[in-house]
Each structure stands twice: as structure tokens, then as C-alpha cells.
Short mmCIF file of C-alpha atoms in Angstrom, two decimals:
data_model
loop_
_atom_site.label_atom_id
_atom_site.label_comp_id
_atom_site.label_asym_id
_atom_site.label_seq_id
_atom_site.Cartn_x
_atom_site.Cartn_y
_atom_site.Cartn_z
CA UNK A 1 152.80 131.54 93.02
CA UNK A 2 155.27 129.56 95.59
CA UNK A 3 152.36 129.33 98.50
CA UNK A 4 148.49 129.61 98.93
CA UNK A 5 146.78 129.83 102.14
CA UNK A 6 143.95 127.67 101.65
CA UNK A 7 140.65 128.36 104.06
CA UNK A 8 137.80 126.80 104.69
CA UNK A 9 134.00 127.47 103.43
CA UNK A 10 132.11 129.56 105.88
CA UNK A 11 129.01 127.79 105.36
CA UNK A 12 127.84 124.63 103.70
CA UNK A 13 129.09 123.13 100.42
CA UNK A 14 126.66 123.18 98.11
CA UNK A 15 127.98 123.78 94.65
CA UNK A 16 128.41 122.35 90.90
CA UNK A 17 132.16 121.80 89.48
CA UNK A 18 133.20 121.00 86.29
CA UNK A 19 135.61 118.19 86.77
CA UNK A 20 138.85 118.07 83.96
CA UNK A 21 138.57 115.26 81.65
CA UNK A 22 139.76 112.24 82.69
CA UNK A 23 143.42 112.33 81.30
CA UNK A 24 144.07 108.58 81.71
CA UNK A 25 141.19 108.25 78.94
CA UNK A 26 143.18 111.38 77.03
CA UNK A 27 146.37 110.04 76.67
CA UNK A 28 145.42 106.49 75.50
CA UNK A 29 142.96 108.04 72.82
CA UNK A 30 145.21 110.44 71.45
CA UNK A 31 148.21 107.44 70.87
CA UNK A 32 145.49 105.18 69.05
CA UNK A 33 144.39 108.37 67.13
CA UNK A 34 147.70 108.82 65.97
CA UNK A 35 148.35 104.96 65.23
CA UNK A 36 144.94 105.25 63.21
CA UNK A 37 146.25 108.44 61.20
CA UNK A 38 143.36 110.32 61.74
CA UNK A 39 142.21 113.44 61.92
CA UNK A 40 138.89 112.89 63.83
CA UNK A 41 138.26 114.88 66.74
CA UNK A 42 138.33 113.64 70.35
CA UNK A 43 136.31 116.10 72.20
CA UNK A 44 136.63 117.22 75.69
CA UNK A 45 140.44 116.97 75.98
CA UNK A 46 142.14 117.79 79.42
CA UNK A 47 144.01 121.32 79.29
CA UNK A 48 146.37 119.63 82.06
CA UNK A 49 149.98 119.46 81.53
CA UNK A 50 150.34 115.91 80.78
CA UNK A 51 148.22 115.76 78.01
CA UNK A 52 149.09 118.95 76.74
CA UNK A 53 152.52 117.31 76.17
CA UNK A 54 150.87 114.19 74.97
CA UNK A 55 149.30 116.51 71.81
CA UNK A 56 152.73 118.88 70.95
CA UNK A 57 154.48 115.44 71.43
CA UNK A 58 152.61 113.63 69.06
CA UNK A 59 151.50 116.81 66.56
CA UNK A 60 155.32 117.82 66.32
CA UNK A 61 157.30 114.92 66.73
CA UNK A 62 160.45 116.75 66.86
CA UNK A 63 163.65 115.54 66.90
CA UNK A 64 164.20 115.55 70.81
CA UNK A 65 160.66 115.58 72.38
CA UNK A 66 160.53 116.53 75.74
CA UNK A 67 157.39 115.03 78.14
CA UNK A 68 158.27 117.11 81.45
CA UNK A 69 157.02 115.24 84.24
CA UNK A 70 154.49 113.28 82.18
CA UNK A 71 155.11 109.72 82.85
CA UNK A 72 152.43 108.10 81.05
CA UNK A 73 153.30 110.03 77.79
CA UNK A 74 157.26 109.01 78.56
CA UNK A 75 155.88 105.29 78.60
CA UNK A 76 153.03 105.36 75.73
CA UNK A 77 155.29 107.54 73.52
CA UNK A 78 158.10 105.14 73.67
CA UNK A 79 155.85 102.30 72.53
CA UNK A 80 154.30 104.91 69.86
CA UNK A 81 157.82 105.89 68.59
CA UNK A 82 159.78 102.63 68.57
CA UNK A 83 156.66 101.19 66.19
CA UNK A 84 156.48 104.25 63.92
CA UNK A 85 158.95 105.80 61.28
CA UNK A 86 161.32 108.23 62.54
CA UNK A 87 164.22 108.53 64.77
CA UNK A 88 163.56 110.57 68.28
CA UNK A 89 165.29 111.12 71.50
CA UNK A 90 162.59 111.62 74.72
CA UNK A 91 163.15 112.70 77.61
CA UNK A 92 162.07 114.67 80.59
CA UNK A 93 162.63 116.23 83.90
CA UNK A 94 165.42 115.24 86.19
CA UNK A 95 162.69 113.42 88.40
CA UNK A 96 161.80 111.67 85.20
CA UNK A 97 164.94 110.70 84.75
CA UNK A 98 164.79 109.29 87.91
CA UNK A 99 162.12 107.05 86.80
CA UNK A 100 163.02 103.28 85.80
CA UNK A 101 161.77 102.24 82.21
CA UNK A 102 163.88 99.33 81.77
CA UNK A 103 160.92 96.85 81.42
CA UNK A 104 159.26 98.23 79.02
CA UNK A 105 162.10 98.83 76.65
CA UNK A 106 163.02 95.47 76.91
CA UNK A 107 159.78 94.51 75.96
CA UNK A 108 159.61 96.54 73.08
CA UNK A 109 163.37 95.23 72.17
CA UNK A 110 162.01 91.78 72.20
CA UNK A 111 159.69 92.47 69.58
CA UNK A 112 162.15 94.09 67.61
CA UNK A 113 162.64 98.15 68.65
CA UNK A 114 165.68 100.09 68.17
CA UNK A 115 166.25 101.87 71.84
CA UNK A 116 169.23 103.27 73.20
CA UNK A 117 169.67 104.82 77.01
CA UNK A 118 171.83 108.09 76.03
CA UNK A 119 172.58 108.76 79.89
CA UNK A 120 172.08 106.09 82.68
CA UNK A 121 171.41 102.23 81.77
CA UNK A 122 167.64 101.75 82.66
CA UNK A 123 166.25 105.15 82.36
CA UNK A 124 165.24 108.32 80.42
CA UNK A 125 166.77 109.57 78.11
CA UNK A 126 166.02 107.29 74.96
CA UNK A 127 167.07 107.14 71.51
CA UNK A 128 164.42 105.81 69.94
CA UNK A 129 164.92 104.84 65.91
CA UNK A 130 161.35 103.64 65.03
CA UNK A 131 160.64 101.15 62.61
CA UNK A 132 157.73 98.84 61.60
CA UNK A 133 158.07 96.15 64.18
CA UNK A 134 157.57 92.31 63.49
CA UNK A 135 157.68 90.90 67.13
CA UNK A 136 154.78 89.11 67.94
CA UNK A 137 154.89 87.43 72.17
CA UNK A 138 156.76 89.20 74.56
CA UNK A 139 155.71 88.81 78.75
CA UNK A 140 155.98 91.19 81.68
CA UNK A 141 155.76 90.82 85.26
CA UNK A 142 151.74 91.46 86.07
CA UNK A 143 152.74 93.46 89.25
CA UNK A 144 154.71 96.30 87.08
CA UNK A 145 152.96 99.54 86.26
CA UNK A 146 149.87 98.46 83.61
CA UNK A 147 151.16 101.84 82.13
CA UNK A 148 153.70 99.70 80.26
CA UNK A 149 151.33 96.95 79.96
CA UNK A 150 149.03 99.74 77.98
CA UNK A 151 151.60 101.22 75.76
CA UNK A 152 152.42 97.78 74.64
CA UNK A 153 148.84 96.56 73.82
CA UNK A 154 147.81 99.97 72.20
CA UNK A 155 150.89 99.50 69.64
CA UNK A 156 149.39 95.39 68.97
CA UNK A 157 147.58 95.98 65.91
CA UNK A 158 149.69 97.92 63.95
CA UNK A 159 152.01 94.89 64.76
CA UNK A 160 153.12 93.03 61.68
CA UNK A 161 151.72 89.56 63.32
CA UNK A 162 149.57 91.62 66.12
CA UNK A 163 150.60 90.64 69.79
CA UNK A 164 149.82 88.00 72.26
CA UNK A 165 151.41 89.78 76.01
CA UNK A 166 151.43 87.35 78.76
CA UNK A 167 151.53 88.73 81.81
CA UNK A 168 153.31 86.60 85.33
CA UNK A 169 152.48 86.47 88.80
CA UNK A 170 150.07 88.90 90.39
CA UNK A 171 148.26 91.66 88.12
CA UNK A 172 148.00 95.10 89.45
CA UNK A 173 145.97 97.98 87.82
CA UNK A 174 143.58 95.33 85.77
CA UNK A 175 140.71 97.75 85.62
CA UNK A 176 143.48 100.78 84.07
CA UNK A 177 144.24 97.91 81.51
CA UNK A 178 140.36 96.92 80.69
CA UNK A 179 140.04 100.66 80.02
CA UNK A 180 142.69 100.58 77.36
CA UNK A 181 141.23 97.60 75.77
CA UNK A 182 137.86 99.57 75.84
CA UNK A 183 138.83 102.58 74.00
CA UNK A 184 140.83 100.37 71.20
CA UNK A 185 138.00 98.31 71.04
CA UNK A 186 136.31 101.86 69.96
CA UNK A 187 138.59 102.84 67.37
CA UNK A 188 138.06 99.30 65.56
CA UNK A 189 140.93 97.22 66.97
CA UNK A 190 140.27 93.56 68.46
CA UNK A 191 141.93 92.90 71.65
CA UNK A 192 141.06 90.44 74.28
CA UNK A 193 141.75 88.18 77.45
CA UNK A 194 142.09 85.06 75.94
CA UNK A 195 142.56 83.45 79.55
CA UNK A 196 143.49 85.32 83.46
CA UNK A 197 147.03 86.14 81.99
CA UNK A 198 146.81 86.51 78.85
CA UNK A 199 146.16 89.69 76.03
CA UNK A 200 145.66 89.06 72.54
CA UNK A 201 145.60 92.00 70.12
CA UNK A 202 145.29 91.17 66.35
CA UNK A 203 146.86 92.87 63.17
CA UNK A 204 143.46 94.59 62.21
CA UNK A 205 144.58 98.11 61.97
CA UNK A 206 142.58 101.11 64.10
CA UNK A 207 139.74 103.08 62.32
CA UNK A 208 139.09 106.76 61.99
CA UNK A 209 136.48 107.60 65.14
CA UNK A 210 135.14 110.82 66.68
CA UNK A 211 135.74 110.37 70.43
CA UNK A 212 134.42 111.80 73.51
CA UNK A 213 136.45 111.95 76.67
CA UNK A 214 134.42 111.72 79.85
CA UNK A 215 135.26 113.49 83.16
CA UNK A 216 138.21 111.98 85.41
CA UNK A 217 137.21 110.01 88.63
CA UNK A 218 140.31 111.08 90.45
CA UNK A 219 139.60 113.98 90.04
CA UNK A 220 136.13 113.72 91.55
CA UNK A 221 138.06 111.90 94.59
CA UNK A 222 138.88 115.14 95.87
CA UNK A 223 135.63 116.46 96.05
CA UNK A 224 134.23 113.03 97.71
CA UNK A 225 137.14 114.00 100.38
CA UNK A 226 135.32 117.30 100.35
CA UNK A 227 132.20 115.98 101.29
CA UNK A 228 133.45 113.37 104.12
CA UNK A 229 134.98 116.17 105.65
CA UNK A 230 132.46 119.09 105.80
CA UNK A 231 129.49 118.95 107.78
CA UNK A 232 127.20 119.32 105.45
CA UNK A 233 127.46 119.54 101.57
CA UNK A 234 125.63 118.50 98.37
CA UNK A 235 128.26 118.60 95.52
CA UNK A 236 126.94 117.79 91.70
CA UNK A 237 129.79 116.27 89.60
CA UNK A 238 128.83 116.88 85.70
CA UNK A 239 130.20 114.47 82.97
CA UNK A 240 130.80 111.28 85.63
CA UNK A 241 129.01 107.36 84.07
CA UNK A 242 128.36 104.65 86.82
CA UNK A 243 129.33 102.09 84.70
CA UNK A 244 132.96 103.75 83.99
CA UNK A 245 135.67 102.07 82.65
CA UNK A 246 138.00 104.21 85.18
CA UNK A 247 139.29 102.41 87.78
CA UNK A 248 139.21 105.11 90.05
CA UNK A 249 134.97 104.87 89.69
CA UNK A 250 135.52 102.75 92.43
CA UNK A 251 136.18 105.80 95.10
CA UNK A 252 132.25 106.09 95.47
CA UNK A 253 131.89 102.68 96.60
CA UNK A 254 134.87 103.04 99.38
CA UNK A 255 133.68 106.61 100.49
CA UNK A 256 130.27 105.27 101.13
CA UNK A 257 131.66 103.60 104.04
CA UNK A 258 133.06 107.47 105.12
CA UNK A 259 129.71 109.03 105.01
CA UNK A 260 129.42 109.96 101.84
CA UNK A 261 126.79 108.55 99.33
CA UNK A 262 126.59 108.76 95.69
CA UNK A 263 123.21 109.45 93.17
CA UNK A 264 123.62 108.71 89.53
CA UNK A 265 121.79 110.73 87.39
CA UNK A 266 121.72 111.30 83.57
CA UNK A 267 125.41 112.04 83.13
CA UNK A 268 125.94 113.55 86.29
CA UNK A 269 126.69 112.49 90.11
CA UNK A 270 125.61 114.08 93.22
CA UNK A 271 127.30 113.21 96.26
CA UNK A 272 125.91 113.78 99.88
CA UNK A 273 126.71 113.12 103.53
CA UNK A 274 124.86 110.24 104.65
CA UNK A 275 126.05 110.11 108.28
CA UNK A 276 127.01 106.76 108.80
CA UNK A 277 130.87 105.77 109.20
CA UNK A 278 133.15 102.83 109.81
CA UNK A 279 134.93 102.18 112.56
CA UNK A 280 138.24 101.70 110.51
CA UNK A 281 138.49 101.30 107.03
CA UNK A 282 140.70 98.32 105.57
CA UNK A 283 140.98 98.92 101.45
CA UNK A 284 143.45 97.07 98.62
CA UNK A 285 144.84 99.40 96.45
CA UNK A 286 146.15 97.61 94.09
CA UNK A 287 143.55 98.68 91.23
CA UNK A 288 143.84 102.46 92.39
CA UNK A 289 146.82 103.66 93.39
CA UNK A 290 145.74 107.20 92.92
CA UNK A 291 143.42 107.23 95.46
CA UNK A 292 145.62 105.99 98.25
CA UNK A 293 146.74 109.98 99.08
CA UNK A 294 142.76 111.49 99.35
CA UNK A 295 142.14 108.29 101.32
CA UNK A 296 144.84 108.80 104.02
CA UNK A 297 144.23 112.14 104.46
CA UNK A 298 140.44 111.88 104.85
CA UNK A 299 140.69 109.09 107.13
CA UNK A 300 143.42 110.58 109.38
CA UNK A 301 141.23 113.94 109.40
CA UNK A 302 137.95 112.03 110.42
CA UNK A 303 140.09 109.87 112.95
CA UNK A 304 139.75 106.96 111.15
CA UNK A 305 141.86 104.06 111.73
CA UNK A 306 143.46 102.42 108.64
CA UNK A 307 145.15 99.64 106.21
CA UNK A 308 146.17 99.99 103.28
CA UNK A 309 147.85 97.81 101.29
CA UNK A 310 148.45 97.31 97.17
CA UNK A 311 150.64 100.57 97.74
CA UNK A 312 153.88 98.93 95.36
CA UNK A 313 153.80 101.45 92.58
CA UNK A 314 153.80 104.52 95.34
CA UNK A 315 157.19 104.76 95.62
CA UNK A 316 157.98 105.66 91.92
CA UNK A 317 155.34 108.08 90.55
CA UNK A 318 156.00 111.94 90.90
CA UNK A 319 157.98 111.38 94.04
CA UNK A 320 158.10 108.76 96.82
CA UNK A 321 154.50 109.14 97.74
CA UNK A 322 154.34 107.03 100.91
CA UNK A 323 157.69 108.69 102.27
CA UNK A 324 156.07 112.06 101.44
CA UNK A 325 152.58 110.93 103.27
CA UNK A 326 154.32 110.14 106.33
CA UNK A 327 156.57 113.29 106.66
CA UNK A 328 153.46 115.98 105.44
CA UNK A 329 150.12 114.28 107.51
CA UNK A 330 152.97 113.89 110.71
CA UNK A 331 152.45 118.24 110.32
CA UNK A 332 149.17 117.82 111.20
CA UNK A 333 149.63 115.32 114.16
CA UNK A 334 149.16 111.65 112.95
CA UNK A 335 152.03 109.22 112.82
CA UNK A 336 151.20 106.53 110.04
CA UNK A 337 153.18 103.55 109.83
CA UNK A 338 154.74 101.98 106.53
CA UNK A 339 155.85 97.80 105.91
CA UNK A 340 156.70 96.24 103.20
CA UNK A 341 156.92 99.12 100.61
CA UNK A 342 153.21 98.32 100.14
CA UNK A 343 151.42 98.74 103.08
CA UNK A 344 150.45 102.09 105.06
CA UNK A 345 148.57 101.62 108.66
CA UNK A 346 147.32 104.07 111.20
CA UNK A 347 146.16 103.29 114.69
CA UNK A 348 145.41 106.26 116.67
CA UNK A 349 149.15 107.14 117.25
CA UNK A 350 149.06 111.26 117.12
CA UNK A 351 152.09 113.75 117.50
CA UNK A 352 152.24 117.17 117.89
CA UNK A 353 151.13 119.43 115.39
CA UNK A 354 153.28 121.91 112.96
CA UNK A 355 151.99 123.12 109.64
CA UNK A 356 153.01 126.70 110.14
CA UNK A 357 155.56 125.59 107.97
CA UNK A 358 153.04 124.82 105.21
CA UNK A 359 152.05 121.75 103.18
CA UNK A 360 154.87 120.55 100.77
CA UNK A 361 153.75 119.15 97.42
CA UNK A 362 157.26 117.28 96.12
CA UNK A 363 156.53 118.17 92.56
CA UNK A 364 153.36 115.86 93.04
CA UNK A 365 149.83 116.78 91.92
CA UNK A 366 148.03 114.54 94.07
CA UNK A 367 149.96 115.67 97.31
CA UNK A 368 148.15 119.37 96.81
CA UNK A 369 145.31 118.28 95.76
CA UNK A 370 144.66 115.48 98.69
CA UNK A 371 145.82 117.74 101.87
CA UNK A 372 144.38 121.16 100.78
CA UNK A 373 140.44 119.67 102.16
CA UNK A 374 142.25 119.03 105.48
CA UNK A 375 141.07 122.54 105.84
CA UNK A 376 138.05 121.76 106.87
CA UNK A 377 138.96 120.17 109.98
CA UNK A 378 142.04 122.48 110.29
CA UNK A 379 140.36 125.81 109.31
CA UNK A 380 143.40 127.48 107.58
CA UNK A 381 146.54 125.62 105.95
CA UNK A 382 149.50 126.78 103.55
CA UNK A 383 150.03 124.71 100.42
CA UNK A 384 153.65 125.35 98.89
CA UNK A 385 154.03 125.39 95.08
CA UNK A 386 150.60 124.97 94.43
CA UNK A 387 150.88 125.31 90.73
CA UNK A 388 151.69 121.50 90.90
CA UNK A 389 148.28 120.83 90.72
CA UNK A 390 148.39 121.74 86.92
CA UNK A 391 149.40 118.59 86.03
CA UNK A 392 146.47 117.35 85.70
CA UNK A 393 143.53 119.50 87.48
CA UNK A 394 144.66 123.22 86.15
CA UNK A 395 141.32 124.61 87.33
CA UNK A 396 141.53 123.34 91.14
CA UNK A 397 141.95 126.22 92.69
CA UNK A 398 139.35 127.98 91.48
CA UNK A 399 137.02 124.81 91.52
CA UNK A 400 137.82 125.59 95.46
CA UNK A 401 136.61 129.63 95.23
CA UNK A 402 133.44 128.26 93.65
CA UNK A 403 132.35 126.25 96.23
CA UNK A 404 133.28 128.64 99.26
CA UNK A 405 137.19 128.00 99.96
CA UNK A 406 139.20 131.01 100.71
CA UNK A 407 142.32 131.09 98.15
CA UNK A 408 145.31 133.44 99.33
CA UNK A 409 148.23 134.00 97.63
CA UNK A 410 151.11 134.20 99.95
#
């Protein structure tokens, strides 16, 4: 399936979805699971690619182990290996490849790891011999990806002397790392902020727990879009918590100020136009990255002036997300503006339109999933390679049937 023709609902949204589980949560329970050397069950896990690789990485553990396009198993499996028995080479697709992991291995060589680049200095490939690791302070930049910061903390207590990480300068993605001190707080391990920059995590090893995965808040960012976008809609959102460790949680607060308006109930959201809009909508990504794609595309559709800023880690996730922004939303006549590698900004500034061409997705789940709603103001639009979105929302497409979408395999 190279192309879909995406169309929109000929009459309201009003529908229930079952959201994938958050994989963010997935990933970091199944390393601590396998640090604990259980065999409890975590229920709910994601049937998206990157933790699918996550489990056959970790059940397996063959001699070359292979993540795809899954960066936060390449980055919490290289922790995971270089602090447990075995010798491993991981790697990944030539994107991944692309992908720098310098600061994490020299993290992990500070306290001791075995890691070797088997192709270009800095990046994926790694030889990884693993070995019980007796390094005990290391310190990272605070505005690197808290994916590394993660992988690091979740390997502190089976640390021979635990791990005190000091983190320097300005800390991006704190909420992504007070959800991995969360779940290892779960599983029996004692981790904490001992001041603004600093993580302790003791030696007290991880114990044996049956978990239960909750559903993923970017995910349900989609459907928020959804709802800004339509003219009318009710959409229920099973398996979502108010008070959610996700960082992402926070897309109901910022999509209130779109139109849209959120009502808890017992383990369950529904989400609602309310009618009232900003003028222009001025939002720090810093602490969600993820959302920055859903949000540009939304506000662009609803004519929305916007800046956004905190955008830093954009550049190197699946692709070049804010180069890949400007070139796909410029198809459907808005010209945003980029500074700093950080910031995006639109002011009204259109150009003509051309998506006969279709949507491209650059390998990049979120770049699907964010422009296919754009429908709804567009009535029809072509999304190429459209399987992307399996990466971590396999059911999207026909989450969209469900609620009304046409779905047209070109």
C-alpha cells in the first residue's frame, strides 16, 4: 500500500476509538522487566513496531539485534546491554544510522561499558560487550534527548554503587523523565530528584510486578486535531487518566484554547467542540516535542497564527521534522517560517496550493498521522506510504473508517 486517498466524514464525528497503548510507557516497562528478571505480565502492550522490536529484542537477544527505525529501543537497549552479560552488536535502518548516539555511549563508557562504533565514529552500529558495571556519577547536557537521560536512570539500580546523573544547563523533556522515574518507582526501585539537576537512583534491585500499560496521549492528539477541525464531533477516548504521567497529557490543556474541551470520566475522556478560539496560539515545546506536527497542521488548517518554540530535538527523530513541515503544509498553501533550529512561526503568509501530488510521510509516523485530518478542511487528500503509521498507531487507518473517513487505496 504506497498511497491512500484519505476523505472526509460525511456527517458529524461522533464515535468511540480504542487508542494503542502508550508505547513510551511500553518500552520503559519492558527494559525494567527485563532488569528485574521477571516473568510478570505487563498487560495492554502496543502491537506497534517499536515495541514489537523492543520484546524480540529483549526475548531473543541475538547476537546482532536489529531495532529498525526504533530509536528509543536503539537508546534503552544500549544502556540494557552494556549493563547485562553478553556480547551484542545493534543496529538499525540506514536512517538510524543516521542518528547520533555519541552522548549516551560516552556516558555509559564513563561508568565503565564496553562499546565499540563498527561503522561511523558517533553512531549506530554498536558492539556492545556487556558486563556488570561499577560506575557510579556520570553528567549529560539537560537539553539532549531525556531518551538517553531514561536509559541511563532505568539501568541505576542494578548499578554496583547505584547512580547519581547530573544533568547541565537547560532540561528538556522533564515530564518524559518523571514518567520513567514513575514506573521504576513501581517495580520497587528508589530514584529521585535530590535537587533541580540532579537524579539519584540507588543499588536496591527492581521487583517482580504485574503492570498495566495505559493508552498513549499522542496518540489521542490526533483525534483532538480531529475534533478542532470538524464542525461538530463528540469523540470518547477509552483507557486515557487526567493525572497522567505522559507528557503529552498536556495536548488537552493547549487544544482547549482551539475549541476543543476535554471531560474526564472513569477511565475514559470525551472531547467536544466548545466554540471558542484564540486569536494565535504561542506554545513551548520543549516538554512535547511530539505534538509540535498535529499542532502546526491544526493551526494552519483553522488559520491560526503561530509560535512555536522548544522545537531542538525536531531535527533528528525519524527525519528532519521541521524541514519536512515546511515543504508538505507549503502543498496545502501556508508558508511557515523556521529560526534558530528551534523555533517554527506562521503569520498569515499563504502560497498556492498543490497536493495533487499527495502528502509525503519521510519514513515518519507522525507526518501521516498529523496531515491526514487536514481532510476536513480540504475534503480529499493522498497520503504516500501510509503504512508508516505502524510504527506506533498500526490501527489508524481503520480508527479513521470507524468514525466516518473514507480510506482508498490508490
Amino acid at each position: 500500500m504506497n498511497k491512500i486517498s484519505v476523505s472526509a466524514p460525511k456527517a458529524r464525528i461522533y464515535t468511540s476509538i480504542n487508542l494503542p497503548s502508550s508505547k513510551s510507557i511500553c518500552n520503559r516497562a519492558l527494559i525494567i522487566k527485563a532488569l528485574s528478571g521477571s516473568n510478570n505480565n505487563i498487560e495492554n502492550l502496543s502491537d506497534c513496531d517499536d515495541t514489537r522490536v523492543m520484546v524480540k529484542g529483549l526475548d531473543e537477544l541475538q547476537p546482532t539485534i536489529d531495532i529498525m527505525a526504533a530509536g528509543t529501543a536503539m537508546r534503552f537497549l544500549t544502556a540494557y546491554l552494556s549493563a547485562t552479560k553478553g556480547t551484542h552488536i545493534i543496529t538499525g535502518t540506514e536512517r538510524m544510522k543516521q542518528r547520533p548516539i555519541s552522548i549516551l555511549v560516552d556516558a555509559l563508557r564513563k561508568l565503565g561499558a564496553d562499546i565499540e562504533y563498527t561503522e561511523k565514529e558517533g553512531f549506530p552500529p554498536l558492539k556492545i560487550n556487556g558486563h556488570t558495571l561499577e560506575g557510579e556519577k556520570v553528567s549529560l547536557p539537560g537539553n539532549v534527548s531525556s531518551q538517553y537521560i531514561s536509559a541511563l536512570i532505568m539501568i541505576g539500580p542494578v548499578l554496583k554503587n547505584g547512580l547519581t546523573l547530573t544533568l547541565t544547563g537547560n532540561i528538556i523533556s522533564r515530564p518524559y523523565i518523571n514518567l520513567t522515574i514513575q514506573i521504576m518507582h513501581e517495580f520497587g526501585a528508589k530514584a529521585e530528584w535530590t535537587d533541580e539537576k540532579t537524579i539519584k537512583i540507588y543499588p536496591i534491585a527492581y521487583k517482580p510486578n504485574d503492570y498495566y500499560v495505559e493508552s498513549d496521549w499522542s496518540a489521542a492528539s490526533y483525534w483532538y486535531e480531529m475534533a478542532a477541525l470538524s464542525d461538530d464531533a463528540e469523540i470518547t477516548l477509552p483507557g486515557l487518566f487526567e493525572n497522567s504521567f505522559q507528557g503529552d497529557s498536556k495536548v488537552a490543556e493547549i487544544f482547549s484554547e482551539l475549541g476543543v474541551i476535554t471531560e474526564y470520566k472513569d477511565k475514559e475522556v470525551v472531547l467536544r467542540k466548545s466554540g471558542n478560539c484564540t486569536d494565535r496560539l504561542n506554545y513551548d515545546f520543549v516538554n512535547q516535542p511530539d505534538l509540535a506536527q498535529t499542532f502546526v497542521v491544526t493551526c494552519c488548517m483553522m488559520n491560526i497564527p503561530f509560535r512555536f518554540t522548544g522545537l531542538q530535538s525536531l531535527k533528528i527523530k525519524e527525519t528532519d521534522r521541521i524541514a519536512a513541515l515546511k515543504k508538505e503544509i507549503s502543498k496545502l498553501g501556508y508558508i511557515i517560517e523556521e529560526s534558530n533550529d528551534s523555533v517554527l512561526e506562521w503569520n498569515g503568509k499563504r502560497c498556492e496550493t498543490d497536493f495533487s501530488s499527495g502528502i509525503d510521510t519521510y519514513d515518519d509516523h507522525r507526518m501521516a498521522m498529523a496531515f491526514a485530518p487536514a481532510v476536513l478542511k480540504t475534503g480529499e487528500l493522498v497520503i504516500n506510504e501510509p503504512h508508516v503509521v505502524s510504527k506506533s498507531y498500526p490501527n489508524y487507518w481503520k480508527n479513521l473508517l470507524t468514525a466516518g473517513f473514507g480510506i482508498k487505496e490508490l
